[in-house]
Every structure is written in C-alpha cells, then in structure tokens.
Tab-separated table of N, CA and C in Angstrom:
chain	number	residue	atom	x	y	z
A	1	MET	N	30.744	-51.396	191.909
A	1	MET	CA	30.397	-50.381	192.873
A	1	MET	C	28.991	-50.275	193.176
A	2	ALA	N	28.562	-49.553	191.784
A	2	ALA	CA	27.001	-49.263	191.762
A	2	ALA	C	26.227	-50.408	192.050
A	3	LEU	N	26.701	-51.523	191.769
A	3	LEU	CA	26.045	-53.062	191.643
A	3	LEU	C	25.903	-53.366	193.474
A	4	PHE	N	27.009	-52.828	194.094
A	4	PHE	CA	26.780	-52.856	195.514
A	4	PHE	C	25.806	-52.438	196.210
A	5	ALA	N	25.819	-51.003	195.673
A	5	ALA	CA	24.974	-50.278	196.320
A	5	ALA	C	23.810	-50.923	195.885
A	6	CYS	N	23.443	-51.098	195.196
A	6	CYS	CA	21.829	-51.558	194.495
A	6	CYS	C	21.391	-52.933	195.360
A	7	LEU	N	22.575	-53.837	195.583
A	7	LEU	CA	22.162	-54.803	196.323
A	7	LEU	C	21.747	-54.403	197.527
A	8	LEU	N	22.725	-53.488	197.951
A	8	LEU	CA	22.571	-53.216	199.555
A	8	LEU	C	21.279	-52.781	199.966
A	9	ALA	N	20.847	-51.868	198.985
A	9	ALA	CA	19.539	-50.810	198.702
A	9	ALA	C	18.328	-51.670	198.840
A	10	ALA	N	18.575	-52.910	197.939
A	10	ALA	CA	17.718	-53.968	198.193
A	10	ALA	C	17.264	-54.722	199.246
A	11	ALA	N	18.451	-55.130	199.802
A	11	ALA	CA	18.476	-55.879	201.208
A	11	ALA	C	17.447	-55.182	202.280
A	12	CYS	N	17.802	-53.564	202.087
A	12	CYS	CA	17.397	-52.993	203.105
A	12	CYS	C	16.047	-52.526	203.068
A	13	LEU	N	15.705	-52.335	201.821
A	13	LEU	CA	13.975	-52.714	201.582
A	13	LEU	C	13.265	-53.775	201.837
A	14	THR	N	13.996	-55.093	201.686
A	14	THR	CA	13.409	-56.129	201.764
A	14	THR	C	13.147	-56.390	203.296
A	15	SER	N	14.411	-56.237	204.092
A	15	SER	CA	14.282	-56.365	205.513
A	15	SER	C	13.232	-55.506	206.228
A	16	GLY	N	13.216	-54.446	205.724
A	16	GLY	CA	12.031	-53.402	206.095
A	16	GLY	C	10.843	-53.718	205.828
A	17	ILE	N	10.573	-54.519	204.904
A	17	ILE	CA	9.268	-54.990	204.212
A	17	ILE	C	8.813	-55.852	205.927
A	18	ALA	N	9.582	-56.732	205.933
A	18	ALA	CA	9.654	-58.230	206.350
A	18	ALA	C	9.617	-57.764	208.108
A	19	MET	N	10.310	-56.926	208.313
A	19	MET	CA	10.022	-56.161	209.824
A	19	MET	C	8.744	-55.351	209.936
A	20	ALA	N	8.516	-54.621	208.919
A	20	ALA	CA	7.021	-54.172	208.970
A	20	ALA	C	6.149	-54.980	209.393
A	21	GLU	N	5.814	-56.454	208.595
A	21	GLU	CA	5.078	-57.931	208.873
A	21	GLU	C	4.838	-58.051	210.040
A	22	GLU	N	6.000	-57.917	210.607
A	22	GLU	CA	6.537	-59.223	211.759
A	22	GLU	C	5.485	-58.306	213.087
A	23	VAL	N	5.050	-59.113	213.875
A	23	VAL	CA	4.098	-58.479	215.221
A	23	VAL	C	4.942	-58.939	216.547
A	24	GLU	N	5.252	-57.922	217.398
A	24	GLU	CA	5.942	-58.440	218.412
A	24	GLU	C	5.038	-59.589	219.351
A	25	PHE	N	5.919	-60.651	219.784
A	25	PHE	CA	5.099	-61.694	220.321
A	25	PHE	C	5.562	-61.065	222.004
A	26	GLN	N	4.382	-60.539	222.993
A	26	GLN	CA	4.503	-60.231	224.145
A	26	GLN	C	3.113	-60.317	225.102
A	27	ASP	N	3.423	-60.960	226.054
A	27	ASP	CA	1.943	-61.036	226.938
A	27	ASP	C	1.925	-59.646	227.599
A	28	THR	N	0.670	-59.178	227.452
A	28	THR	CA	0.393	-57.977	228.035
A	28	THR	C	-1.225	-58.429	228.583
A	29	PRO	N	-1.492	-57.233	229.452
A	29	PRO	CA	-2.912	-57.345	230.122
A	29	PRO	C	-4.222	-57.474	229.368
A	30	LEU	N	-4.078	-56.773	228.080
A	30	LEU	CA	-4.913	-56.415	226.682
A	30	LEU	C	-5.113	-57.761	226.428
A	31	LEU	N	-3.715	-58.604	226.307
A	31	LEU	CA	-4.184	-59.908	225.487
A	31	LEU	C	-4.861	-60.960	226.635
A	32	THR	N	-4.462	-60.847	227.846
A	32	THR	CA	-4.868	-61.575	229.049
A	32	THR	C	-6.372	-61.315	228.984
A	33	SER	N	-7.040	-59.997	228.962
A	33	SER	CA	-8.600	-59.348	228.883
A	33	SER	C	-9.054	-60.043	227.285
A	34	MET	N	-8.189	-60.057	226.554
A	34	MET	CA	-8.888	-60.689	225.305
A	34	MET	C	-9.160	-62.409	225.346
A	35	TRP	N	-8.190	-62.737	225.939
A	35	TRP	CA	-8.100	-64.463	226.163
A	35	TRP	C	-9.416	-64.919	227.067
A	36	GLN	N	-9.503	-63.919	228.284
A	36	GLN	CA	-10.969	-64.341	229.091
A	36	GLN	C	-12.113	-63.880	228.557
A	37	ALA	N	-11.987	-62.755	227.694
A	37	ALA	CA	-13.620	-62.567	227.044
A	37	ALA	C	-13.663	-63.639	226.040
A	38	THR	N	-12.971	-64.363	225.151
A	38	THR	CA	-13.299	-65.044	224.161
A	38	THR	C	-13.005	-66.379	225.124
A	39	SER	N	-12.569	-66.972	225.752
A	39	SER	CA	-12.951	-68.110	226.619
A	39	SER	C	-14.205	-67.911	227.259
A	40	SER	N	-14.960	-66.958	227.817
A	40	SER	CA	-15.967	-67.028	228.501
A	40	SER	C	-17.091	-66.523	227.594
A	41	SER	N	-17.142	-66.010	226.162
A	41	SER	CA	-17.900	-65.589	225.162
A	41	SER	C	-18.540	-64.672	225.618
A	42	ASP	N	-17.799	-63.475	226.676
A	42	ASP	CA	-18.088	-61.730	226.997
A	42	ASP	C	-17.913	-61.333	225.704
A	43	ASN	N	-18.869	-61.428	224.681
A	43	ASN	CA	-18.720	-60.493	223.560
A	43	ASN	C	-18.784	-58.897	223.850
A	44	ASP	N	-19.331	-58.410	224.679
A	44	ASP	CA	-19.172	-56.903	225.184
A	44	ASP	C	-18.045	-56.535	225.598
A	45	ALA	N	-17.368	-57.500	226.725
A	45	ALA	CA	-15.773	-57.176	226.653
A	45	ALA	C	-15.008	-57.401	225.613
A	46	LEU	N	-15.354	-57.961	225.002
A	46	LEU	CA	-14.412	-58.267	223.648
A	46	LEU	C	-14.529	-57.091	222.912
A	47	ASP	N	-15.616	-56.788	222.572
A	47	ASP	CA	-16.215	-55.529	221.859
A	47	ASP	C	-15.257	-54.272	222.600
A	48	ARG	N	-15.099	-54.257	223.991
A	48	ARG	CA	-14.567	-52.922	224.558
A	48	ARG	C	-13.355	-53.213	224.140
A	49	LEU	N	-12.579	-54.255	224.015
A	49	LEU	CA	-11.303	-54.267	224.401
A	49	LEU	C	-10.654	-54.116	222.702
A	50	LEU	N	-11.676	-54.578	221.572
A	50	LEU	CA	-10.658	-54.148	220.414
A	50	LEU	C	-11.105	-52.979	220.255
A	51	ASP	N	-12.192	-52.137	220.533
A	51	ASP	CA	-12.286	-50.564	220.418
A	51	ASP	C	-11.474	-49.854	221.285
A	52	SER	N	-10.904	-50.251	222.115
A	52	SER	CA	-9.816	-49.587	222.829
A	52	SER	C	-8.102	-49.183	222.551
A	53	SER	N	-7.982	-50.436	221.279
A	53	SER	CA	-6.936	-50.503	221.017
A	53	SER	C	-6.746	-51.136	219.105
A	54	ALA	N	-6.270	-50.129	218.483
A	54	ALA	CA	-6.161	-50.392	216.844
A	54	ALA	C	-5.707	-51.535	216.552
A	55	GLY	N	-4.455	-52.091	217.104
A	55	GLY	CA	-3.835	-53.276	216.875
A	55	GLY	C	-4.108	-54.530	217.446
A	56	ALA	N	-5.125	-54.001	218.496
A	56	ALA	CA	-5.216	-55.475	219.531
A	56	ALA	C	-5.807	-56.741	218.474
A	57	VAL	N	-6.533	-56.828	217.419
A	57	VAL	CA	-7.034	-57.574	216.529
A	57	VAL	C	-5.739	-58.526	216.223
A	58	ASN	N	-4.836	-57.772	216.367
A	58	ASN	CA	-3.666	-58.661	215.501
A	58	ASN	C	-2.282	-58.940	216.636
A	59	SER	N	-2.727	-58.533	217.581
A	59	SER	CA	-1.635	-58.382	218.928
A	59	SER	C	-1.296	-60.400	219.166
A	60	ARG	N	-0.290	-60.432	219.327
A	60	ARG	CA	0.146	-61.989	219.926
A	60	ARG	C	0.419	-61.974	221.106
A	61	ALA	N	0.190	-63.163	221.895
A	61	ALA	CA	1.172	-63.424	223.476
A	61	ALA	C	2.176	-64.060	222.898
A	62	SER	N	3.157	-64.277	223.989
A	62	SER	CA	4.618	-64.787	224.050
A	62	SER	C	4.604	-66.046	223.477
A	63	ASP	N	3.549	-67.072	223.085
A	63	ASP	CA	3.395	-67.883	222.667
A	63	ASP	C	3.276	-67.836	221.309
A	64	GLY	N	2.793	-66.518	220.886
A	64	GLY	CA	2.704	-66.551	218.846
A	64	GLY	C	1.209	-66.405	218.943
A	65	ARG	N	0.453	-66.856	219.907
A	65	ARG	CA	-1.056	-67.009	219.751
A	65	ARG	C	-1.762	-65.458	220.278
A	66	GLY	N	-2.552	-65.420	219.391
A	66	GLY	CA	-3.686	-64.114	219.753
A	66	GLY	C	-5.075	-64.444	219.548
A	67	LEU	N	-5.805	-63.599	219.307
A	67	LEU	CA	-7.343	-63.774	219.511
A	67	LEU	C	-7.717	-64.809	218.391
A	68	ALA	N	-7.223	-64.775	217.194
A	68	ALA	CA	-7.634	-65.726	216.310
A	68	ALA	C	-7.437	-67.247	216.425
A	69	TRP	N	-6.498	-67.653	217.195
A	69	TRP	CA	-6.052	-68.958	217.736
A	69	TRP	C	-7.098	-69.358	218.962
A	70	TRP	N	-7.422	-68.025	219.848
A	70	TRP	CA	-8.254	-68.477	220.943
A	70	TRP	C	-9.991	-68.757	220.749
A	71	ALA	N	-10.213	-67.936	219.663
A	71	ALA	CA	-11.691	-67.914	218.958
A	71	ALA	C	-11.933	-69.666	218.272
A	72	PHE	N	-10.689	-69.705	217.535
A	72	PHE	CA	-10.966	-71.117	216.753
A	72	PHE	C	-10.577	-72.294	218.118
A	73	GLU	N	-9.902	-72.133	219.213
A	73	GLU	CA	-9.724	-73.078	220.116
A	73	GLU	C	-11.190	-73.297	221.243
A	74	PHE	N	-11.430	-72.028	221.222
A	74	PHE	CA	-12.940	-72.138	221.955
A	74	PHE	C	-14.043	-72.174	221.008
A	75	GLN	N	-13.844	-72.592	219.993
A	75	GLN	CA	-15.000	-72.120	218.910
A	75	GLN	C	-15.989	-70.964	219.051
A	76	ASN	N	-15.179	-70.055	219.293
A	76	ASN	CA	-16.259	-68.652	219.605
A	76	ASN	C	-16.563	-67.992	217.922
A	77	THR	N	-17.601	-68.402	217.513
A	77	THR	CA	-17.641	-67.563	216.163
A	77	THR	C	-17.984	-66.113	216.719
A	78	TYR	N	-17.940	-65.469	217.685
A	78	TYR	CA	-19.023	-64.151	217.815
A	78	TYR	C	-17.203	-63.197	217.905
A	79	ALA	N	-15.870	-63.969	218.343
A	79	ALA	CA	-14.632	-63.266	218.584
A	79	ALA	C	-14.366	-63.225	216.905
A	80	LEU	N	-14.330	-64.296	216.310
A	80	LEU	CA	-13.991	-64.916	214.853
A	80	LEU	C	-14.747	-63.834	214.090
A	81	GLY	N	-16.064	-63.535	213.965
A	81	GLY	CA	-16.790	-62.387	213.604
A	81	GLY	C	-16.253	-60.910	213.663
A	82	ALA	N	-15.595	-60.896	215.053
A	82	ALA	CA	-15.201	-59.620	215.260
A	82	ALA	C	-13.905	-59.598	214.727
A	83	ILE	N	-13.163	-60.327	214.690
A	83	ILE	CA	-11.984	-60.117	213.801
A	83	ILE	C	-11.913	-59.744	212.592
A	84	ILE	N	-13.050	-60.129	211.621
A	84	ILE	CA	-13.044	-59.641	210.847
A	84	ILE	C	-14.088	-58.583	210.452
A	85	ALA	N	-14.834	-58.144	211.322
A	85	ALA	CA	-14.967	-56.991	211.508
A	85	ALA	C	-13.803	-55.919	211.671
A	86	TYR	N	-13.142	-56.311	212.497
A	86	TYR	CA	-11.797	-55.308	212.836
A	86	TYR	C	-10.681	-55.305	211.568
A	87	GLY	N	-11.084	-56.172	210.653
A	87	GLY	CA	-9.899	-55.984	209.720
A	87	GLY	C	-8.785	-57.057	209.906
A	88	GLY	N	-8.953	-58.135	210.510
A	88	GLY	CA	-7.818	-59.186	210.550
A	88	GLY	C	-8.563	-60.015	209.933
A	89	ASP	N	-7.867	-61.367	209.441
A	89	ASP	CA	-8.181	-62.412	208.854
A	89	ASP	C	-7.972	-63.505	209.592
A	90	ILE	N	-8.885	-64.518	209.703
A	90	ILE	CA	-9.196	-65.666	210.322
A	90	ILE	C	-8.678	-66.929	210.126
A	91	LEU	N	-8.043	-66.601	208.512
A	91	LEU	CA	-7.697	-67.764	207.594
A	91	LEU	C	-6.064	-67.565	207.605
A	92	SER	N	-5.757	-66.737	208.561
A	92	SER	CA	-4.237	-66.163	207.762
A	92	SER	C	-3.041	-67.511	207.811
A	93	ASP	N	-2.215	-67.437	207.177
A	93	ASP	CA	-1.131	-68.494	207.179
A	93	ASP	C	-0.068	-68.439	208.547
A	94	SER	N	-0.160	-67.224	209.299
A	94	SER	CA	0.489	-66.776	210.408
A	94	SER	C	0.764	-67.919	211.381
A	95	GLN	N	2.038	-68.045	211.774
A	95	GLN	CA	1.871	-69.417	213.321
A	95	GLN	C	2.495	-68.610	213.987
A	96	ASP	N	1.893	-69.507	215.187
A	96	ASP	CA	2.593	-69.704	216.417
A	96	ASP	C	3.869	-70.194	216.784
A	97	LEU	N	4.704	-70.088	217.687
A	97	LEU	CA	6.228	-70.387	218.268
A	97	LEU	C	5.995	-72.088	217.768
A	98	GLY	N	4.669	-72.672	218.079
A	98	GLY	CA	4.584	-74.389	217.579
A	98	GLY	C	4.607	-74.433	216.083
A	99	GLY	N	4.653	-73.533	215.027
A	99	GLY	CA	4.719	-73.660	213.764
A	99	GLY	C	2.970	-73.797	213.280
A	100	GLU	N	2.331	-73.307	214.068
A	100	GLU	CA	0.571	-73.996	213.627
A	100	GLU	C	0.003	-72.434	213.587
A	101	PRO	N	-0.993	-72.864	212.316
A	101	PRO	CA	-1.957	-71.620	212.543
A	101	PRO	C	-3.058	-71.556	213.130
A	102	ALA	N	-3.720	-70.253	213.404
A	102	ALA	CA	-4.835	-70.592	214.480
A	102	ALA	C	-5.989	-71.796	214.129
A	103	VAL	N	-6.026	-71.697	212.824
A	103	VAL	CA	-7.465	-72.518	212.313
A	103	VAL	C	-7.167	-73.853	212.753
A	104	ALA	N	-5.445	-74.242	213.033
A	104	ALA	CA	-5.327	-75.961	213.430
A	104	ALA	C	-5.857	-76.156	214.700
A	105	MET	N	-6.135	-75.104	215.788
A	105	MET	CA	-6.543	-75.182	217.274
A	105	MET	C	-8.152	-75.837	217.063
A	106	CYS	N	-8.790	-75.668	215.912
A	106	CYS	CA	-10.194	-76.226	215.478
A	106	CYS	C	-9.888	-77.326	214.459
A	107	GLU	N	-8.912	-77.890	214.008
A	107	GLU	CA	-8.801	-78.877	213.219
A	107	GLU	C	-8.267	-80.184	213.980
A	108	LYS	N	-7.963	-79.875	215.133
A	108	LYS	CA	-7.641	-80.658	215.853
A	108	LYS	C	-8.302	-81.110	216.748
A	109	ASN	N	-9.929	-80.375	216.755
A	109	ASN	CA	-10.658	-80.677	217.548
A	109	ASN	C	-11.791	-81.388	216.540
A	110	PRO	N	-12.129	-83.119	216.885
A	110	PRO	CA	-12.945	-83.719	215.738
A	110	PRO	C	-14.571	-82.996	215.710
A	111	ASP	N	-14.809	-82.072	216.938
A	111	ASP	CA	-16.150	-81.976	217.179
A	111	ASP	C	-16.118	-80.285	216.429
A	112	CYS	N	-15.423	-79.720	215.984
A	112	CYS	CA	-15.145	-78.392	215.576
A	112	CYS	C	-14.805	-78.668	214.020
A	113	SER	N	-15.693	-77.546	213.351
A	113	SER	CA	-15.487	-77.673	211.587
A	113	SER	C	-15.218	-75.914	211.734
A	114	PRO	N	-14.206	-76.025	210.674
A	114	PRO	CA	-13.161	-74.904	210.571
A	114	PRO	C	-14.440	-73.856	209.468
A	115	GLY	N	-14.606	-74.756	208.157
A	115	GLY	CA	-15.761	-74.198	207.379
A	115	GLY	C	-16.901	-73.246	207.861
A	116	ASP	N	-17.707	-74.391	208.693
A	116	ASP	CA	-18.743	-74.087	209.475
A	116	ASP	C	-18.482	-72.720	210.152
A	117	LEU	N	-17.555	-72.563	211.336
A	117	LEU	CA	-17.256	-71.509	211.975
A	117	LEU	C	-16.959	-70.215	211.178
A	118	ALA	N	-16.101	-70.360	210.005
A	118	ALA	CA	-15.373	-69.372	209.382
A	118	ALA	C	-16.944	-68.894	208.771
A	119	ALA	N	-17.719	-69.426	208.233
A	119	ALA	CA	-19.221	-69.123	207.302
A	119	ALA	C	-19.810	-68.346	208.442
A	120	LYS	N	-19.991	-69.028	209.783
A	120	LYS	CA	-21.043	-68.252	210.666
A	120	LYS	C	-20.284	-66.487	211.037
A	121	ALA	N	-18.914	-66.891	211.427
A	121	ALA	CA	-18.215	-65.977	211.569
A	121	ALA	C	-18.538	-64.716	210.365
A	122	LYS	N	-18.601	-64.764	209.593
A	122	LYS	CA	-18.639	-63.997	208.193
A	122	LYS	C	-20.227	-63.668	208.370
A	123	GLU	N	-20.776	-64.163	208.393
A	123	GLU	CA	-22.221	-63.922	208.796
A	123	GLU	C	-22.451	-62.528	209.903
A	124	MET	N	-21.748	-63.281	211.189
A	124	MET	CA	-21.931	-62.310	212.133
A	124	MET	C	-21.205	-61.150	211.998
A	125	SER	N	-19.998	-60.912	211.392
A	125	SER	CA	-18.965	-60.056	210.793
A	125	SER	C	-19.962	-58.691	210.362
A	126	VAL	N	-20.817	-58.511	209.836
A	126	VAL	CA	-21.530	-57.519	208.995
A	126	VAL	C	-22.100	-56.929	210.390
A	127	ASP	N	-22.887	-57.575	210.971
A	127	ASP	CA	-23.228	-56.865	212.382
A	127	ASP	C	-23.021	-56.485	213.458
A	128	ILE	N	-21.419	-57.182	213.650
A	128	ILE	CA	-20.325	-56.569	214.344
A	128	ILE	C	-19.822	-55.288	213.943
A	129	ALA	N	-19.678	-55.042	212.477
A	129	ALA	CA	-18.964	-54.145	212.101
A	129	ALA	C	-20.308	-52.989	212.354
A	130	ARG	N	-21.206	-53.472	211.702
A	130	ARG	CA	-22.388	-51.984	212.051
A	130	ARG	C	-22.312	-51.925	213.314
A	131	ARG	N	-22.361	-52.252	214.179
A	131	ARG	CA	-22.494	-52.034	215.794
A	131	ARG	C	-21.151	-50.995	215.994
A	132	LYS	N	-19.762	-51.825	215.629
A	132	LYS	CA	-18.895	-51.048	215.751
A	132	LYS	C	-18.843	-49.541	215.289
A	133	GLU	N	-19.065	-49.522	214.201
A	133	GLU	CA	-19.450	-47.698	213.512
A	133	GLU	C	-20.342	-47.259	214.177
A	134	GLU	N	-21.301	-47.856	215.018
A	134	GLU	CA	-22.408	-46.924	215.688
A	134	GLU	C	-21.689	-46.376	216.718
A	135	ARG	N	-20.843	-47.485	217.331
A	135	ARG	CA	-20.135	-47.037	218.690
A	135	ARG	C	-18.991	-45.762	218.347
A	136	GLU	N	-18.190	-46.223	217.346
A	136	GLU	CA	-17.743	-44.984	217.121
A	136	GLU	C	-18.004	-43.534	216.673
A	137	LYS	N	-18.942	-43.742	215.616
A	137	LYS	CA	-19.828	-42.295	215.818
A	137	LYS	C	-20.580	-41.671	217.148
A	138	GLU	N	-20.811	-42.349	218.189
A	138	GLU	CA	-21.374	-42.022	219.394
A	138	GLU	C	-20.256	-41.507	219.996
A	139	ARG	N	-18.870	-42.275	220.278
A	139	ARG	CA	-17.776	-41.366	220.578
A	139	ARG	C	-17.266	-40.305	219.928
A	140	ARG	N	-17.405	-39.882	218.490
A	140	ARG	CA	-17.043	-38.590	217.757
A	140	ARG	C	-18.230	-37.626	218.284
A	141	GLU	N	-19.284	-37.941	218.465
A	141	GLU	CA	-20.391	-37.272	219.067
A	141	GLU	C	-20.039	-36.910	220.386
A	142	MET	N	-19.693	-37.534	221.299
A	142	MET	CA	-19.139	-37.056	222.694
A	142	MET	C	-18.065	-36.132	222.440
A	143	GLN	N	-17.371	-36.596	221.732
A	143	GLN	CA	-16.128	-35.659	221.650
A	143	GLN	C	-16.640	-34.173	221.296
A	144	ASP	N	-17.470	-33.986	220.486
A	144	ASP	CA	-17.695	-32.959	219.791
A	144	ASP	C	-18.478	-32.295	220.753
A	145	GLU	N	-19.281	-32.597	221.858
A	145	GLU	CA	-20.006	-32.232	222.753
A	145	GLU	C	-19.212	-31.749	224.013
A	146	GLU	N	-18.162	-32.277	224.359
A	146	GLU	CA	-16.977	-32.142	225.060
A	146	GLU	C	-16.028	-30.770	224.734
A	147	GLU	N	-15.900	-30.761	223.363
A	147	GLU	CA	-15.427	-29.694	222.624
A	147	GLU	C	-16.206	-28.375	223.060
A	148	ASP	N	-17.632	-28.654	222.372
A	148	ASP	CA	-18.358	-27.182	222.767
A	148	ASP	C	-18.527	-26.735	223.986
A	149	ILE	N	-18.551	-27.516	224.986
A	149	ILE	CA	-18.436	-27.191	226.393
A	149	ILE	C	-17.184	-26.123	226.433
A	150	GLY	N	-16.231	-26.469	226.276
A	150	GLY	CA	-15.244	-25.726	226.500
A	150	GLY	C	-14.887	-24.552	225.647
A	151	ASP	N	-16.132	-24.039	224.771
A	151	ASP	CA	-15.990	-22.838	224.162
A	151	ASP	C	-16.844	-21.687	224.849
A	152	ASP	N	-18.037	-22.370	225.420
A	152	ASP	CA	-18.813	-21.107	226.076
A	152	ASP	C	-18.939	-21.234	227.493
A	153	GLU	N	-19.178	-21.973	227.935
A	153	GLU	CA	-19.319	-22.496	229.602
A	153	GLU	C	-18.620	-21.836	230.151
A	154	PHE	N	-17.058	-22.279	230.266
A	154	PHE	CA	-16.174	-22.212	231.486
A	154	PHE	C	-15.371	-20.465	230.753
A	155	GLU	N	-16.111	-19.794	229.832
A	155	GLU	CA	-14.841	-18.353	229.733
A	155	GLU	C	-15.080	-17.300	230.656
A	156	GLY	N	-14.386	-16.433	230.914
A	156	GLY	CA	-14.744	-15.454	231.563
A	156	GLY	C	-15.855	-14.318	231.681
A	157	PRO	N	-15.749	-13.563	232.443
A	157	PRO	CA	-16.641	-12.433	232.113
A	157	PRO	C	-16.533	-12.099	230.566
A	158	ARG	N	-17.699	-11.329	229.681
A	158	ARG	CA	-17.493	-10.568	228.770
A	158	ARG	C	-17.463	-9.212	228.586
A	159	ASP	N	-16.743	-8.678	227.609
A	159	ASP	CA	-16.426	-7.093	227.898
A	159	ASP	C	-17.584	-6.246	228.116
A	160	SER	N	-19.050	-7.069	227.725
A	160	SER	CA	-20.606	-5.635	228.151
A	160	SER	C	-20.377	-6.080	229.716
A	161	ASP	N	-19.863	-7.344	229.821
A	161	ASP	CA	-20.132	-7.591	231.520
A	161	ASP	C	-19.053	-6.895	232.393
A	162	ARG	N	-17.842	-6.726	231.534
A	162	ARG	CA	-16.677	-6.238	233.008
A	162	ARG	C	-16.973	-4.651	233.364
A	163	GLY	N	-17.772	-3.555	232.236
A	163	GLY	CA	-18.119	-2.752	232.750
A	163	GLY	C	-18.697	-2.481	234.235
A	164	ALA	N	-19.936	-3.587	234.170
A	164	ALA	CA	-21.190	-3.596	235.267
A	164	ALA	C	-20.651	-4.190	236.578
A	165	LEU	N	-19.640	-5.108	236.335
A	165	LEU	CA	-18.701	-5.554	237.292
A	165	LEU	C	-17.705	-4.445	237.910
A	166	ALA	N	-17.458	-3.893	237.031
A	166	ALA	CA	-16.012	-2.646	237.606
A	166	ALA	C	-17.410	-1.631	238.329
A	167	GLY	N	-18.385	-1.161	237.794
A	167	GLY	CA	-19.108	-0.262	238.525
A	167	GLY	C	-19.713	-1.032	239.908
A	168	ARG	N	-19.996	-1.876	240.185
A	168	ARG	CA	-20.226	-2.421	241.457
A	168	ARG	C	-19.358	-2.676	242.469
A	169	VAL	N	-17.873	-3.160	241.955
A	169	VAL	CA	-16.940	-2.741	242.572
A	169	VAL	C	-16.625	-1.810	243.246
A	170	GLY	N	-16.702	-0.538	242.340
A	170	GLY	CA	-16.275	0.711	243.049
A	170	GLY	C	-17.613	1.006	243.788
A	171	ALA	N	-18.474	0.703	243.830
A	171	ALA	CA	-19.980	1.146	244.487
A	171	ALA	C	-19.478	0.788	246.050
A	172	TRP	N	-19.029	-0.892	245.890
A	172	TRP	CA	-18.851	-1.328	247.205
A	172	TRP	C	-17.731	-0.948	247.954
A	173	ARG	N	-16.883	-0.450	247.067
A	173	ARG	CA	-15.471	0.186	247.743
A	173	ARG	C	-15.298	1.799	248.748
A	174	ARG	N	-16.412	2.311	247.783
A	174	ARG	CA	-17.162	3.557	248.598
A	174	ARG	C	-17.949	3.218	249.204
A	175	ARG	N	-18.617	2.157	249.419
A	175	ARG	CA	-19.376	1.754	250.818
A	175	ARG	C	-18.386	1.866	251.826
A	176	ALA	N	-17.752	0.867	251.288
A	176	ALA	CA	-16.260	-0.049	252.804
A	176	ALA	C	-15.671	1.172	253.032
A	177	ARG	N	-15.592	2.115	252.490
A	177	ARG	CA	-14.488	3.438	252.835
A	177	ARG	C	-15.261	4.388	253.732
A	178	ALA	N	-16.613	4.676	253.506
A	178	ALA	CA	-17.696	5.264	254.284
A	178	ALA	C	-17.803	4.768	255.662
A	179	HIS	N	-17.765	3.253	255.567
A	179	HIS	CA	-18.335	2.605	257.280
A	179	HIS	C	-16.891	2.765	257.839
A	180	HIS	N	-15.480	2.419	256.973
A	180	HIS	CA	-14.432	2.094	257.499
A	180	HIS	C	-13.161	2.682	257.231
A	181	PRO	N	-13.405	4.155	257.444
A	181	PRO	CA	-12.096	5.339	256.850
A	181	PRO	C	-10.871	4.886	257.590
A	182	LEU	N	-9.577	5.079	257.075
A	182	LEU	CA	-8.689	4.096	257.060
A	182	LEU	C	-7.884	5.481	258.276
C-alpha cells in the first residue's frame, strides 16, 4: 500500500511539472498585434506589447506558433533580440502543432541563416534590455508621483484651517440673520 501511495505521489508531481511547462495555444488580440508588429518590423509597437504582458514573449497562437516563429519567418532580428531581452529562448526545442521548432521557419528559406540571425539578435538584446529597464524605471517613477499626489493635493482642510473656516461661516450666518430675520 505504501508503494502505491509513493507511485501515485510521483505521478502527480510529474504531471504537475509537465502541466506547469505547457503553454496554452489560443488566438488572442495580443498575439495578433505581436504578429502584425513582427511582420511589419514595428519595433516600438513590439516593445509596448511585450511591456504590457509578462507572458507575452512565450504566448502561443492556436497553431502553436508565437513570437519566435514569426521572428524567424520574417527574419526580424529585433524581434529575436526582444525575445532574448524578455527572457525567452529563440532556439528552444518547443514545437508548433506541425511539430516544428521556431528556427525551422528560417531553415526552410534558402535566403535565411539561423546562425547569423541568432548572433545579431544576441547583440541587439543588450540594448533592448537596457531600454526595457529604462521604461520600467520611468513607469515606477510615474507611479510614485501619482501616489504622492494623493497624499497632499486632495486632502480636506487641516485642523488649523477648520477654526478659521468655522469663524467665517459663523460671521456669514450672523449677517444673513441680520438682513433676513425669520
């Protein structure tokens, strides 16, 4: 009985690990936008999209393809560099539903050199990562400024102001009664 419990526990752990590594294949507006940015070499749009979602770099469409497949397909070294800068693996063994890894998109094309693309992407990734960090720092600073605004600018009257305010209201009431007796 103890052996059965151990085997069951091991099976649960193994399947849990496998499930944690799986990425759901689903078409989303984010993936459509990433495909458009990659196919048209719109690097600013790609940066914004990757900044917007922590999991974007590893997201996969319903055909099992994602940013790495499109980057190799369109020979977009910036997109490959962004994958590296955002923690992805451009030479991953992960496969699409057709059983092909991302690099196969380049290997099918006689005009594409996967090694050259990867080398250029690794060089670019350093600058892309630096600019990503700068944008993150700017966002944090803006959030800090927004929090500071809430501390002072929108508070009600201070205790020292309340006495003066009460005095003005009282004087206004006395004048109003003098001019308009009930």
